[in-house]
XYZ file of C-alpha atoms in Angstrom:
691
model
C 37.400 -21.247 7.624
C 38.588 -18.580 4.794
C 37.107 -22.363 2.392
C 34.262 -22.370 4.094
C 33.654 -18.416 3.542
C 35.263 -19.049 -0.422
C 31.909 -21.911 -1.099
C 29.081 -19.322 0.851
C 29.626 -16.971 -1.577
C 29.725 -18.877 -4.668
C 26.235 -20.483 -3.829
C 24.813 -17.197 -3.437
C 21.980 -16.161 -6.471
C 23.102 -12.850 -8.408
C 22.678 -9.446 -6.886
C 19.282 -8.360 -7.849
C 21.109 -5.645 -10.074
C 23.108 -8.827 -12.284
C 20.062 -10.575 -12.690
C 18.267 -7.634 -14.511
C 21.134 -7.201 -16.662
C 21.744 -10.540 -17.662
C 17.679 -10.577 -18.241
C 17.507 -6.840 -20.589
C 20.777 -8.134 -21.639
C 19.279 -11.909 -23.004
C 15.910 -9.388 -24.781
C 18.548 -7.894 -26.727
C 20.696 -11.293 -28.047
C 17.095 -12.432 -29.466
C 15.670 -9.080 -30.696
C 18.865 -8.788 -32.232
C 19.144 -11.808 -33.725
C 15.430 -12.324 -35.882
C 16.929 -8.069 -37.050
C 20.428 -9.932 -38.941
C 18.607 -12.825 -40.074
C 16.071 -10.304 -41.569
C 19.110 -8.704 -42.590
C 20.491 -11.382 -44.223
C 18.014 -12.130 -46.411
C 16.469 -15.722 -44.167
C 13.417 -14.397 -43.802
C 12.027 -16.130 -46.375
C 10.450 -17.938 -45.082
C 9.097 -20.618 -48.453
C 6.842 -21.951 -46.295
C 3.175 -22.265 -45.667
C 3.075 -20.110 -42.498
C 5.257 -17.367 -44.121
C 2.999 -15.235 -43.625
C 2.611 -15.533 -39.412
C 6.302 -15.853 -39.516
C 7.410 -12.307 -41.486
C 4.449 -11.335 -39.243
C 6.249 -12.319 -36.277
C 9.310 -11.113 -36.841
C 8.526 -7.810 -37.972
C 7.397 -7.757 -34.627
C 9.858 -8.383 -32.145
C 12.133 -6.209 -34.365
C 9.935 -3.422 -34.186
C 11.277 -3.696 -30.847
C 14.998 -2.910 -31.723
C 14.527 0.820 -30.364
C 13.482 -0.403 -26.952
C 16.401 -3.055 -26.633
C 18.703 0.214 -27.419
C 17.424 2.595 -24.324
C 17.334 -0.648 -21.979
C 20.741 -1.473 -22.856
C 22.487 2.721 -22.025
C 20.970 2.173 -18.553
C 21.777 -0.796 -16.083
C 20.136 -2.737 -13.685
C 18.352 -1.291 -10.817
C 16.593 -4.357 -8.723
C 14.220 -7.181 -9.227
C 11.223 -4.947 -10.379
C 13.137 -5.093 -13.675
C 14.566 -8.210 -13.353
C 11.337 -9.612 -12.675
C 9.474 -8.023 -15.462
C 12.900 -8.228 -18.454
C 12.438 -12.165 -17.627
C 10.483 -13.332 -19.552
C 10.323 -10.941 -21.849
C 14.092 -12.990 -22.422
C 11.967 -15.929 -22.125
C 9.609 -15.634 -24.786
C 11.495 -13.892 -27.119
C 13.911 -17.248 -26.774
C 10.952 -19.348 -28.109
C 9.679 -16.674 -30.604
C 13.314 -17.229 -32.099
C 13.487 -21.161 -31.980
C 10.177 -20.715 -33.758
C 11.207 -18.504 -36.152
C 14.750 -20.783 -36.705
C 11.759 -23.961 -36.938
C 9.892 -22.135 -40.230
C 13.047 -21.114 -41.986
C 14.640 -24.700 -41.632
C 12.598 -26.992 -40.830
C 10.585 -29.491 -43.234
C 7.990 -27.401 -44.799
C 6.411 -31.040 -45.555
C 6.961 -31.801 -41.673
C 5.642 -29.017 -40.907
C 2.235 -28.740 -42.695
C 1.729 -32.336 -41.400
C 2.291 -31.582 -37.407
C -0.080 -28.404 -38.001
C -2.521 -28.397 -34.435
C 1.414 -28.686 -33.238
C 2.444 -25.858 -34.491
C -0.528 -23.884 -34.515
C -0.411 -24.129 -30.444
C 3.480 -22.772 -30.383
C 2.203 -19.989 -32.778
C -0.272 -19.459 -30.242
C 1.677 -20.235 -26.945
C 4.917 -17.121 -28.448
C 2.529 -14.977 -28.649
C 0.118 -15.327 -26.115
C 3.440 -15.147 -24.207
C 4.763 -11.751 -25.972
C 1.321 -10.200 -25.226
C 2.149 -11.247 -21.255
C 5.237 -9.941 -21.446
C 4.870 -6.509 -22.493
C 1.793 -6.368 -20.947
C 3.553 -5.364 -17.243
C 5.940 -3.476 -18.738
C 7.428 -0.727 -16.538
C 8.511 1.601 -19.217
C 8.471 4.500 -15.642
C 10.516 2.213 -14.304
C 13.034 1.404 -16.548
C 13.417 5.235 -18.112
C 11.543 4.359 -22.148
C 11.425 7.541 -23.990
C 7.510 8.570 -25.061
C 7.985 7.239 -28.266
C 9.688 4.123 -27.866
C 6.995 3.500 -25.571
C 4.331 3.899 -27.600
C 6.311 1.408 -29.727
C 6.551 -1.247 -27.731
C 2.857 -0.159 -27.107
C 1.829 -0.707 -30.439
C 3.334 -4.184 -31.099
C 1.245 -4.940 -27.711
C -1.156 -3.931 -29.317
C -0.513 -5.466 -32.594
C -0.062 -8.894 -30.090
C -3.452 -8.806 -28.501
C -5.246 -9.281 -31.901
C -3.486 -11.872 -33.207
C -4.078 -14.349 -29.802
C -7.165 -13.525 -30.494
C -7.343 -15.495 -33.962
C -6.256 -18.641 -35.709
C -4.657 -18.181 -39.173
C -4.503 -22.293 -40.294
C -2.958 -23.658 -43.598
C -6.111 -24.262 -45.923
C -7.624 -27.722 -45.081
C -7.271 -28.746 -48.669
C -3.572 -28.284 -48.952
C -3.420 -30.854 -45.608
C -5.533 -32.320 -47.261
C -3.907 -33.133 -50.439
C -0.869 -33.474 -48.487
C -2.273 -36.399 -46.171
C -3.895 -38.024 -48.630
C -0.375 -38.669 -50.540
C 1.724 -38.990 -47.439
C -0.813 -41.803 -46.313
C -1.455 -43.409 -50.231
C -4.968 -42.716 -50.089
C -5.886 -40.960 -52.643
C -6.941 -41.276 -56.119
C -4.425 -41.972 -58.945
C -5.725 -40.782 -61.677
C -5.773 -37.268 -59.067
C -2.117 -37.018 -57.946
C -0.455 -34.749 -61.106
C -3.362 -32.185 -59.666
C -2.516 -32.718 -56.255
C 0.839 -32.822 -56.411
C 0.837 -29.112 -58.521
C -1.252 -27.907 -55.582
C 1.729 -29.596 -52.684
C 5.409 -27.859 -55.589
C 3.780 -24.293 -55.239
C 1.740 -24.443 -52.183
C 5.090 -25.886 -50.313
C 7.688 -23.574 -52.536
C 8.990 -26.448 -54.281
C 9.877 -25.567 -56.989
C 13.065 -25.306 -58.347
C 16.184 -27.616 -57.339
C 17.594 -25.191 -54.579
C 14.444 -25.352 -52.602
C 13.413 -30.039 -53.488
C 17.693 -29.620 -51.856
C 17.282 -27.470 -48.842
C 13.629 -29.692 -48.119
C 15.819 -33.005 -48.665
C 18.524 -31.725 -46.590
C 15.915 -30.437 -43.289
C 14.342 -34.592 -44.128
C 18.339 -35.322 -43.331
C 18.303 -32.852 -39.825
C 14.986 -34.500 -38.367
C 16.997 -37.635 -38.744
C 19.216 -36.919 -36.132
C 17.476 -34.848 -34.072
C 15.139 -38.131 -33.193
C 11.666 -36.906 -35.620
C 9.224 -38.099 -33.421
C 7.812 -41.585 -31.966
C 8.552 -43.520 -34.591
C 11.622 -41.619 -36.658
C 11.949 -44.464 -39.454
C 8.766 -44.599 -41.051
C 7.700 -40.940 -40.504
C 11.380 -39.813 -42.670
C 10.488 -42.744 -45.024
C 7.180 -41.850 -46.251
C 7.981 -37.788 -46.516
C 10.998 -38.798 -48.165
C 9.207 -40.662 -50.183
C 6.444 -37.365 -51.309
C 9.633 -34.994 -51.486
C 10.814 -37.411 -54.328
C 6.534 -38.037 -56.375
C 7.178 -33.877 -55.815
C 10.549 -33.695 -56.681
C 9.907 -35.763 -59.767
C 6.693 -34.392 -60.843
C 8.424 -30.961 -60.617
C 11.192 -31.659 -63.090
C 8.706 -33.385 -65.382
C 6.860 -30.139 -65.728
C 10.266 -28.503 -65.853
C 12.362 -30.770 -68.400
C 15.435 -27.591 -67.966
C 15.494 -29.312 -64.431
C 16.187 -32.328 -66.624
C 13.510 -35.070 -65.616
C 12.395 -37.594 -62.297
C 16.422 -38.271 -61.148
C 17.953 -37.957 -64.907
C 19.907 -36.004 -65.993
C 20.488 -34.707 -70.495
C 22.333 -35.364 -73.315
C 23.334 -34.064 -76.512
C 23.158 -36.890 -78.846
C 25.044 -37.215 -82.010
C 22.069 -34.914 -83.783
C 22.477 -32.689 -81.667
C 18.736 -33.529 -79.816
C 18.494 -33.401 -75.804
C 17.684 -37.260 -74.393
C 17.329 -38.020 -70.787
C 19.434 -40.486 -69.380
C 19.294 -41.749 -66.178
C 22.310 -41.385 -63.571
C 22.969 -44.500 -61.097
C 22.128 -44.176 -57.390
C 25.447 -44.669 -55.991
C 26.500 -41.775 -57.900
C 24.058 -39.191 -56.576
C 25.270 -37.709 -53.254
C 22.898 -39.303 -50.613
C 22.352 -35.726 -49.031
C 21.499 -32.862 -52.510
C 20.514 -36.241 -54.874
C 22.066 -35.129 -57.407
C 25.886 -36.239 -59.017
C 28.779 -36.086 -57.292
C 31.869 -33.667 -58.305
C 33.443 -33.997 -55.608
C 32.983 -37.605 -53.220
C 35.204 -37.976 -50.251
C 34.086 -40.710 -47.808
C 33.170 -39.855 -43.879
C 34.508 -41.779 -41.125
C 31.095 -44.882 -41.000
C 32.348 -45.505 -44.651
C 30.028 -43.420 -46.131
C 30.253 -41.689 -49.278
C 29.212 -38.001 -50.207
C 29.485 -34.713 -52.064
C 32.251 -32.971 -49.963
C 30.449 -29.471 -50.416
C 27.598 -31.243 -48.859
C 28.850 -32.970 -45.945
C 31.346 -29.999 -44.597
C 27.623 -28.018 -44.381
C 26.153 -30.437 -43.046
C 29.271 -30.949 -40.530
C 29.455 -26.619 -39.684
C 25.943 -27.147 -38.303
C 27.366 -28.684 -36.051
C 26.326 -32.502 -36.646
C 28.641 -35.133 -35.563
C 26.511 -37.674 -37.031
C 26.984 -39.531 -40.338
C 24.031 -38.164 -42.016
C 22.995 -41.788 -43.401
C 24.046 -44.373 -40.907
C 22.944 -42.349 -37.713
C 26.630 -43.316 -36.629
C 29.051 -41.089 -34.564
C 31.651 -39.890 -36.419
C 35.594 -40.820 -35.090
C 36.697 -38.153 -36.749
C 35.466 -35.186 -39.290
C 38.334 -36.099 -41.777
C 37.304 -36.246 -44.930
C 39.200 -38.724 -47.902
C 38.849 -37.966 -51.103
C 37.428 -41.320 -52.827
C 39.277 -41.503 -55.835
C 37.741 -44.278 -57.001
C 34.629 -43.012 -57.217
C 35.364 -40.248 -58.525
C 37.284 -42.645 -61.687
C 34.250 -44.318 -62.153
C 32.019 -41.224 -62.729
C 34.285 -39.672 -65.472
C 34.178 -42.464 -67.113
C 30.847 -43.221 -67.020
C 30.329 -39.192 -68.225
C 32.461 -40.167 -71.027
C 30.632 -43.177 -71.771
C 26.831 -41.659 -72.335
C 28.615 -37.803 -73.634
C 28.233 -36.329 -70.726
C 31.204 -34.012 -69.737
C 32.090 -34.930 -66.610
C 32.018 -32.675 -63.479
C 34.546 -30.662 -62.660
C 35.312 -30.259 -58.850
C 34.981 -27.109 -57.750
C 38.022 -24.744 -56.972
C 39.780 -22.252 -55.252
C 37.959 -18.567 -56.280
C 40.036 -16.635 -59.011
C 42.844 -14.205 -57.053
C 40.184 -11.142 -57.959
C 41.377 -8.410 -60.457
C 44.042 -6.209 -58.938
C 42.352 -2.700 -58.037
C 44.990 -1.220 -61.078
C 47.411 -1.624 -62.499
C 51.396 -2.544 -61.516
C 52.668 1.092 -62.574
C 49.884 2.596 -60.973
C 50.683 0.936 -57.909
C 54.831 1.598 -58.418
C 53.173 5.336 -58.198
C 50.951 4.517 -54.481
C 54.081 2.895 -53.187
C 56.579 5.213 -53.997
C 53.966 8.452 -52.175
C 53.723 6.051 -49.473
C 57.412 5.991 -48.840
C 57.376 10.403 -49.415
C 55.064 10.198 -46.615
C 57.681 8.430 -43.674
C 59.960 10.916 -45.220
C 61.656 13.624 -42.782
C 61.486 16.461 -44.943
C 58.162 18.005 -44.612
C 58.090 18.832 -47.767
C 58.247 15.586 -49.356
C 54.580 15.090 -46.107
C 52.595 17.549 -47.090
C 53.006 16.591 -51.448
C 52.630 13.265 -51.087
C 49.647 13.599 -48.844
C 48.255 15.848 -51.014
C 48.616 13.540 -54.347
C 46.917 10.360 -52.283
C 44.205 13.078 -51.930
C 43.747 13.716 -55.399
C 43.995 9.855 -56.336
C 41.341 8.695 -53.573
C 39.019 11.717 -55.301
C 39.295 10.329 -58.504
C 37.517 6.615 -58.837
C 36.703 3.566 -56.688
C 40.255 1.828 -57.273
C 42.204 4.358 -56.274
C 40.558 4.323 -52.933
C 40.890 0.428 -52.292
C 44.695 -0.017 -53.917
C 45.751 2.698 -51.740
C 43.713 0.703 -48.500
C 45.630 -2.305 -49.442
C 48.746 -0.544 -50.016
C 48.704 0.371 -46.533
C 48.345 3.959 -46.506
C 45.771 4.614 -43.941
C 48.563 3.918 -40.467
C 51.029 7.176 -42.652
C 47.929 9.231 -43.120
C 46.409 8.661 -39.768
C 50.449 9.667 -38.186
C 50.280 12.837 -39.479
C 47.185 14.163 -38.495
C 49.289 15.561 -35.487
C 52.214 17.152 -38.232
C 52.191 20.387 -36.720
C 52.006 21.485 -40.794
C 48.254 22.910 -41.059
C 48.490 21.956 -44.540
C 50.049 18.623 -44.298
C 46.895 17.330 -41.640
C 44.787 19.020 -43.935
C 45.927 16.701 -46.901
C 46.015 14.048 -44.975
C 42.565 14.262 -43.144
C 41.045 14.769 -46.899
C 42.947 12.034 -47.909
C 40.681 9.321 -44.810
C 37.817 10.665 -45.461
C 37.738 10.295 -50.352
C 39.420 6.376 -49.064
C 36.246 6.269 -46.531
C 33.814 6.645 -49.418
C 34.445 2.977 -49.800
C 32.536 0.413 -47.293
C 35.622 -1.596 -46.579
C 38.229 1.417 -45.718
C 35.288 2.274 -43.020
C 36.586 -1.275 -40.867
C 40.340 -0.318 -41.885
C 39.960 3.226 -40.352
C 38.122 2.573 -38.019
C 40.308 -0.168 -36.383
C 43.101 1.757 -36.790
C 42.547 3.478 -34.124
C 41.627 6.761 -36.252
C 39.159 8.079 -34.293
C 40.953 10.527 -31.931
C 43.926 11.865 -34.319
C 40.082 12.802 -36.545
C 38.545 14.910 -33.248
C 41.772 16.038 -32.405
C 41.628 17.460 -36.005
C 38.334 18.804 -35.886
C 39.217 20.202 -32.511
C 42.740 21.733 -33.412
C 43.030 22.402 -37.488
C 42.424 24.360 -40.042
C 39.068 25.726 -40.958
C 38.760 23.661 -44.396
C 40.425 20.519 -42.366
C 38.440 20.986 -39.285
C 35.494 20.561 -41.621
C 36.839 17.251 -43.688
C 36.990 15.882 -40.532
C 33.896 16.454 -39.986
C 32.693 14.829 -43.149
C 35.089 11.884 -42.509
C 33.104 11.510 -38.510
C 30.128 12.288 -41.111
C 31.349 9.427 -43.557
C 32.369 6.817 -40.653
C 29.620 6.887 -38.408
C 26.704 5.261 -41.190
C 27.842 2.134 -39.866
C 25.692 1.993 -36.772
C 28.800 -0.049 -34.465
C 30.671 3.071 -35.765
C 28.389 5.473 -33.669
C 28.475 4.095 -30.606
C 32.738 4.016 -30.577
C 32.563 7.684 -31.943
C 30.506 9.559 -29.675
C 31.904 7.977 -27.383
C 35.986 9.821 -28.149
C 35.154 12.661 -28.193
C 33.525 13.149 -31.326
C 30.572 15.430 -30.629
C 31.774 18.543 -28.566
C 33.618 19.026 -30.868
C 32.051 18.886 -33.982
C 29.005 20.997 -31.476
C 31.544 23.763 -31.604
C 32.766 23.048 -35.384
C 27.946 23.885 -35.569
C 28.176 27.107 -33.824
C 31.636 28.451 -35.819
C 32.187 26.965 -39.293
C 31.800 27.531 -42.446
C 28.152 26.891 -44.213
C 29.705 23.566 -45.600
C 31.139 23.331 -42.477
C 28.386 23.514 -40.489
C 26.576 21.027 -43.382
C 29.201 18.332 -43.037
C 29.185 19.384 -38.621
C 25.190 18.899 -38.859
C 25.083 15.421 -41.127
C 27.410 14.018 -38.244
C 25.576 14.906 -35.364
C 22.625 13.703 -36.586
C 23.649 10.150 -37.317
C 25.701 10.189 -34.063
C 22.608 10.911 -32.342
C 20.667 7.888 -33.371
C 22.273 6.077 -31.373
C 20.465 7.011 -27.933
C 23.463 6.533 -26.071
C 25.147 9.751 -27.854
C 21.730 11.904 -27.350
C 23.075 13.019 -24.076
C 26.079 14.073 -24.852
C 25.512 15.918 -27.521
C 22.704 17.997 -25.649
C 25.125 18.330 -22.283
C 27.904 19.825 -25.059
C 25.045 22.765 -25.878
C 24.038 21.742 -28.932
C 20.341 22.684 -28.134
C 20.644 26.140 -28.045
C 22.576 26.527 -31.642
C 19.798 24.115 -33.269
C 16.902 26.337 -32.218
C 19.450 28.895 -33.553
C 18.948 27.262 -37.125
C 15.386 26.973 -36.968
C 14.282 30.948 -36.576
C 17.174 31.868 -38.286
C 15.604 33.747 -40.985
C 17.501 32.767 -43.979
C 16.332 28.960 -43.143
C 19.816 27.304 -43.835
C 20.055 24.563 -41.955
C 16.653 24.006 -41.497
C 16.127 21.143 -42.746
C 18.330 19.022 -40.926
C 17.799 21.449 -37.711
C 15.103 19.902 -38.066
C 16.108 16.375 -38.401
C 18.211 17.036 -35.761
C 15.650 18.805 -32.924
C 13.468 15.771 -33.402
C 15.398 12.778 -32.475
C 17.032 14.663 -30.018
C 13.046 15.479 -28.654
C 13.633 11.814 -27.354
C 15.651 12.329 -24.993
C 14.069 13.350 -21.271
C 16.936 16.212 -21.253
C 16.770 16.614 -24.580
C 12.595 16.727 -24.450
C 13.660 19.406 -20.708
C 16.257 21.717 -23.431
C 13.726 22.418 -26.195
C 11.047 22.860 -23.803
C 13.410 25.950 -22.061
C 13.836 27.763 -25.116
C 10.419 28.100 -25.805
C 9.903 26.572 -28.918
C 5.989 26.413 -29.356
C 5.353 29.439 -31.615
C 7.668 28.264 -33.966
C 6.717 25.025 -34.297
C 3.477 26.372 -33.942
C 4.462 28.245 -37.411
C 6.741 25.305 -38.500
C 3.073 22.729 -38.603
C 1.906 25.502 -41.044
C 4.106 26.142 -43.971
C 6.925 24.437 -43.502
C 8.215 21.172 -45.973
C 6.160 18.392 -45.867
C 9.621 16.803 -43.971
C 9.947 19.810 -41.515
C 6.432 19.631 -40.744
C 6.818 16.231 -39.267
C 9.313 16.935 -37.600
C 7.149 20.030 -35.696
C 4.971 17.163 -35.319
C 7.266 14.736 -33.189
C 9.067 17.403 -31.897
C 5.266 19.405 -30.431
C 3.993 15.562 -29.105
C 6.679 14.318 -27.400
C 6.909 18.552 -25.873
C 3.004 17.619 -25.012
C 3.888 13.884 -22.762
C 6.559 15.486 -21.444
C 6.421 16.522 -17.492
C 5.627 20.016 -18.920
C 2.712 19.440 -20.995
C 0.055 21.717 -19.750
C 2.508 24.555 -19.742
C 3.340 22.988 -23.892
C -0.649 22.531 -24.657
C -1.717 26.226 -23.312
C 0.586 27.554 -25.555
C 0.075 25.919 -28.372
C -3.602 26.439 -27.984
C -2.782 30.002 -27.379
C -0.700 29.986 -30.791
C -3.734 28.477 -32.487
C -1.723 24.709 -33.298
C -5.811 23.183 -34.328
C -5.888 24.053 -37.664
C -2.354 23.487 -39.257
C -2.965 20.106 -37.064
C -5.573 18.496 -38.620
C -4.660 20.080 -42.207
C -1.415 17.700 -41.483
C -3.668 14.858 -40.951
C -5.974 15.279 -43.752
C -2.431 15.543 -46.472
C 0.544 15.839 -44.380
C 3.545 12.676 -44.900
C 2.184 9.503 -43.225
C 4.588 9.632 -40.182
C 3.439 13.866 -39.975
C 0.132 12.502 -40.063
C 0.722 9.638 -37.937
C 1.893 12.647 -35.100
C -0.938 15.354 -35.937
C -3.429 12.565 -34.703
C -1.951 11.770 -32.042
C -1.635 15.359 -31.070
C -4.832 16.549 -32.212
C -6.049 13.418 -28.929
C -3.525 15.304 -26.643
C -5.221 18.398 -27.611
C -9.184 17.389 -27.341
C -8.893 15.826 -23.830
C -6.498 19.597 -22.416
C -9.285 21.678 -23.844
C -12.068 18.672 -22.156
C -9.850 19.093 -18.939
C -9.957 22.906 -19.813
C -14.088 23.591 -19.887
C -14.821 21.426 -17.212
C -12.523 23.001 -15.218
C -13.983 26.722 -15.612
C -17.749 24.520 -15.151
C -16.117 23.541 -11.886
C -15.063 26.375 -10.891
C -18.378 28.864 -12.416
C -20.776 25.749 -9.838
C -18.670 27.140 -7.298
C -18.947 30.551 -7.483
C -22.670 30.484 -7.811
C -22.028 28.867 -5.128
C -21.041 31.112 -2.432
C -22.481 33.577 -0.577
C -22.924 37.070 -0.775
C -20.839 38.260 1.970
C -22.797 41.952 1.168
C -25.986 43.205 0.056
C -25.914 45.442 -3.823
C -26.749 48.643 -1.041
C -23.781 48.291 0.707
C -20.873 47.882 -2.004
C -20.006 50.031 -4.218
C -20.668 49.704 -7.234
C -16.424 50.658 -8.824
C -15.778 46.956 -6.097
C -17.689 44.971 -7.962
C -14.830 42.023 -9.362
C -14.480 41.731 -12.713
C -16.141 38.585 -14.995
C -14.562 35.072 -13.374
C -14.281 33.927 -17.142
C -10.957 36.089 -17.392
C -8.908 35.189 -19.781
C -6.070 33.546 -17.235
C -8.321 31.433 -15.651
C -9.092 29.079 -18.990
C -4.994 28.019 -18.489
C -4.322 26.015 -15.161
C -1.669 27.509 -13.178
C 1.538 24.950 -13.462
C 3.983 26.052 -10.649
């Protein structure tokens, strides 16, 4: 019976929460894959669909904040799964289309334009429909993120109503060469247009297209892949010959150039057997694969690394990925080069070792200091940490060399020292080391955050301030925001913001701003009491840290808890004043905070108070002369204020009509004059009563 029960449980479907979480993860993975591709510079899309592909990529990347908020919550049931599963499928289809646009054959993409455009339309329709059904309230999505998602939805809705095909002349030119039905006298003009519009203008472009055609061979490439690929290869060869003819520096068609005895350049044709079948270039390091074919080592290694297990030329399955140097062919290539007065090709070698960051004497000095860090003598530890602090401050080479020598773990061990000066020198040395980007990862991976937080809580004031600055330096990396926020840094930073020196407060504010960019840290900061401190800075007559305070207030206002905490602090008068007379950046942040407040649970209260404070005039001025973001926020606020005023007017008219229809309770003679009520249209009736 136990076995039967186990089988039944194995056959059960996952619970709704698990399915919802899986759908959310699929959405996040697809958006992050597009963002990662764009960040890595693979979003060039050098083909006929560049504009469409860039637009699709950009719209998907705009969903980044939405994904971030999804990941902060647990899946809660079937409704969430039903909403997110279609979006995940649509994003995965979009990711496949972007990959095709990035890696596919440029020639094939145009020849199959009808099919490609159907894919575009299908993906856009899928995305538009999926975003249309997002239950924002159930997913607890903030107003600001919801607005961004709705903007993407509106863009997709417009995009699905139009078809942006590659131009007909381009398509007809390509088809005429592909089908060999053009006028020979027009060939050069056609090839010129094709090379330009296909972005096949350099050796790199032509090589990439050649690799894409080999990829099509590997994947089938249509009903008759042999003929299809052969004709496209012929077309590519024509374009390559044309490009190389027009650009002599690239070499003539299928040839190289050498200097003759007079020093003049002359063309020489490279034998086909000396060319790599993939790159079509002279091989430098020919190797043999298991099928007996020879390729340039770098090209075939890239082919194998891409997941291919077939020979690019024969399409036979390779029994092994082992590569055997073709010494005979390499020797023949060298002899041919020497006979024709060419420099024999040099094989790529391992890159030279980087030049040491510091000299041997400097390294010896650093090693000696590290030995002192391990000394049981507190005085030696303190002096060594102080000297490393100064060395790390001096220049980038020192920062590299100190880290490479293994200083980071030793400095971390001193953060728990009972000697406050040693502790201060150690944390400041880490701060200086963290300026170098590569050292950030080493510091985090060494488990530094808890020790830095310990100093932030218990060190001298200077050590605490430098610990805050270190956390700020580390938190510029997005993934470290999560690590730092989860290890107790935020409450300690809030305390420092309240009691530190001016410099310490500035470092704490900078670190808190960085950390609160991650949505999950906003709640931690709010619960640590950040909002009252920030409101104190905003209303400080000296204006100290005003810019930092307004920036933090803006990002906290997008969080439900932050919105409630800010609203409880009676912020509207100071925000209205800021919109009217602050710096450009502070005006836009004040408008952003007001917009969040006027979109929340108590929006009527805040709208009424804003009207009392005379917000309309500064809002109109901001909408005309603010920053781009400030203008957008001002326009949105003006729309909400206008709707509120219309609603207010309608309520007043309704109340007036109701009062006019009430029959008199007594004749004028029966009611003393001093008992007649004041006018019904009192200032208090202008605003709805909020309980």
